[in-house]
Amino acid sequence: MSAGLTNRALAAFRETFGGEPDGVWAGPGRVNLIGEHTDYNEGFVLPFAIDLAAAVALRIRADGVIRLFSTAGTASVTELAVHGLDRESAAGWSVYPAGVVWAFQERGIEVPGFDLALDSTVPLGSGLSSSHAIECAVATALNELTGAGLSTSDLVLATQRAENAFVGAPTGILDQSASLRGKAGHAIFLDCRDQSAELVPFDAPAAGLVTLVVDTRVAHSHADGGYASRRAACELGAEILGVKALRDVSVEDLEEARGLMDDVTFRRVRHIVTEDERVLDTVAALRASGPAAIGPLLDASHASMRDDFEISCPELDTAVEAAQAAGAIGARMTGGGFGGSAIAVVPADDEARVRDAVLDAFAGRGFREPRLFTVSPADGARRLA
């Protein structure tokens, strides 16, 4: 998170609201290395916070008014009332800070009004969790300024509540956990049943590798129906199998499960069960051998999301296939799916060749040119100034 991000947020605040903010806080975006859609099935995930973030400059007001400004929007300021917040009162990106306020209020925390200016380097709709980056930055700021004293686990659950009940997206705890718990040079091995988290070294550059992101520029939204239908299928599968969550189903149980449900539900279940196994195998491989050992697990994860969970799209498949063919040790789509980004772990010496191969493949299929950039694990949400 560069000084430039802090300075842009400060400049936007001064120009829009006058004077100085009480501080600047940042919430990073995230890449999920492996473990997709396992979070709301009480399973395992392995994300990391990235060095792209949303920064909010924020100043408390005493009149119960919230004023919101984003450098990415129009020059207008969105104004909301602290009391009586509901989904209908917030529009566009303002739903994310409003949802955090609502979730704090639900916990009995008195939230005053505030002025907020946002600047973000997380590409919108890219599958790198730009919305959760905003929520975690705002939650971290309000937690400090109100003296709420919420723990990291509390902040994870509060931002999940905002996302589920206010924004209307039925997400698990993966994204906000990565944004709030991140640490440079590490991925976060998260058990979504009990929120226990362990840091796992993931230092790609030390292994001569880079993590390349291919933003397909196919926008996605967790509030759309595809995500909800996948979650419903998982819940149905768990009900049929008589378990609390698909976390409780083993790979050995899948053969029996096949005969108990329709083909679509079975394939949704199979993705979750095998993906949990892949997360555990990836953690073991990182600890034993480092990033160079995880490529086949990334490839298998993408195939499962493409074929069993059916959340990929032609652009994501093209990015993955082109990267693999050009020398990536492993590649997969990342995030909720239906668009967004793919990641490829690539030998540093081959980065230019992989980039060119992806660009050529997109051009050859008539797709919009993707954005390509590298990311590294970064520290989690915190005060910047």
Coordinates of N, CA and C in Angstrom, one line a residue, residues 58-68 78-87 89-90 97-106 108-115 138 142 146 166:
L58 N -11.3 9.7 6.9 CA -12.6 9.8 7.6 C -12.5 10.8 8.8
R59 N -13.6 11.5 8.9 CA -13.7 12.5 10.0 C -15.1 12.4 10.7
I60 N -15.1 12.3 12.0 CA -16.4 12.1 12.7 C -17.1 13.5 12.6
R61 N -18.5 13.4 12.5 CA -19.4 14.5 12.6 C -20.3 14.3 13.8
A62 N -20.9 15.4 14.3 CA -21.7 15.3 15.5 C -23.2 15.3 15.2
D63 N -23.6 15.4 13.9 CA -25.0 15.7 13.5 C -25.7 14.5 13.0
G64 N -25.1 13.3 13.0 CA -25.7 12.1 12.5 C -25.8 12.0 11.0
V65 N -25.1 12.8 10.3 CA -25.1 12.8 8.8 C -23.8 12.0 8.4
I66 N -24.0 11.2 7.3 CA -22.9 10.5 6.7 C -22.7 11.1 5.3
R67 N -21.5 11.6 5.0 CA -21.3 12.2 3.6 C -20.1 11.3 3.0
L68 N -20.4 10.8 1.8 CA -19.4 9.9 1.2 C -19.0 10.4 -0.2
T78 N -22.5 11.7 -1.7 CA -23.7 11.0 -1.3 C -23.9 11.3 0.2
E79 N -25.2 11.6 0.5 CA -25.5 12.0 1.9 C -26.5 11.0 2.5
L80 N -26.2 10.4 3.6 CA -27.1 9.5 4.3 C -27.3 9.9 5.7
A81 N -28.4 9.4 6.4 CA -28.6 9.7 7.8 C -28.2 8.4 8.5
V82 N -27.4 8.6 9.6 CA -27.0 7.5 10.4 C -28.1 6.6 10.9
H83 N -29.2 7.3 11.4 CA -30.3 6.5 12.0 C -31.3 6.2 10.9
G84 N -31.9 5.0 10.9 CA -32.8 4.6 9.9 C -32.2 4.1 8.6
L85 N -30.9 3.7 8.7 CA -30.3 3.2 7.5 C -31.0 1.9 7.0
D86 N -31.2 1.8 5.7 CA -31.7 0.6 5.1 C -31.1 0.5 3.7
R87 N -31.3 -0.7 3.1 CA -30.7 -1.0 1.8 C -31.2 0.0 0.8
S89 N -31.9 3.1 1.1 CA -31.4 4.4 1.3 C -30.0 4.6 0.7
A90 N -29.3 3.5 0.4 CA -27.9 3.5 -0.1 C -27.9 3.0 -1.6
P97 N -20.0 1.1 2.9 CA -19.9 1.8 4.2 C -21.2 1.9 5.0
A98 N -22.3 2.0 4.3 CA -23.6 2.1 5.0 C -23.9 0.7 5.7
G99 N -23.5 -0.4 5.0 CA -23.7 -1.7 5.6 C -22.9 -1.9 6.8
V100 N -21.7 -1.4 6.8 CA -20.8 -1.5 8.0 C -21.5 -0.7 9.2
V101 N -21.9 0.5 8.9 CA -22.6 1.3 10.0 C -23.8 0.5 10.5
W102 N -24.6 0.0 9.6 CA -25.8 -0.8 10.0 C -25.4 -2.0 10.9
A103 N -24.3 -2.7 10.5 CA -23.9 -3.9 11.3 C -23.4 -3.5 12.6
F104 N -22.7 -2.4 12.7 CA -22.2 -1.9 14.0 C -23.4 -1.6 14.9
Q105 N -24.4 -0.9 14.3 CA -25.5 -0.5 15.1 C -26.3 -1.7 15.6
E106 N -26.3 -2.8 14.8 CA -27.0 -4.0 15.2 C -26.3 -4.6 16.4
G108 N -25.2 -2.8 18.8 CA -25.4 -1.9 19.9 C -24.3 -0.8 20.0
I109 N -23.5 -0.7 18.9 CA -22.5 0.3 18.9 C -23.0 1.6 18.3
E110 N -22.9 2.7 19.1 CA -23.4 4.0 18.6 C -22.4 4.6 17.6
V111 N -22.9 4.8 16.4 CA -22.0 5.3 15.3 C -22.4 6.7 15.0
P112 N -21.5 7.7 15.2 CA -21.9 9.1 14.9 C -21.8 9.3 13.3
G113 N -22.2 10.5 12.9 CA -22.0 10.8 11.5 C -20.5 10.9 11.2
F114 N -20.2 10.9 9.9 CA -18.9 11.1 9.5 C -18.8 11.6 8.0
D115 N -17.7 12.2 7.7 CA -17.3 12.5 6.3 C -16.3 11.5 5.9
V138 N -13.5 0.7 6.3 CA -14.4 1.5 7.1 C -14.6 0.9 8.5
L142 N -14.0 2.9 12.0 CA -15.0 3.1 13.0 C -14.8 2.4 14.3
T146 N -14.9 5.0 17.3 CA -16.0 4.8 18.3 C -15.6 4.2 19.6
F166 N -27.3 -6.7 4.6 CA -27.5 -5.3 4.1 C -27.3 -5.2 2.6

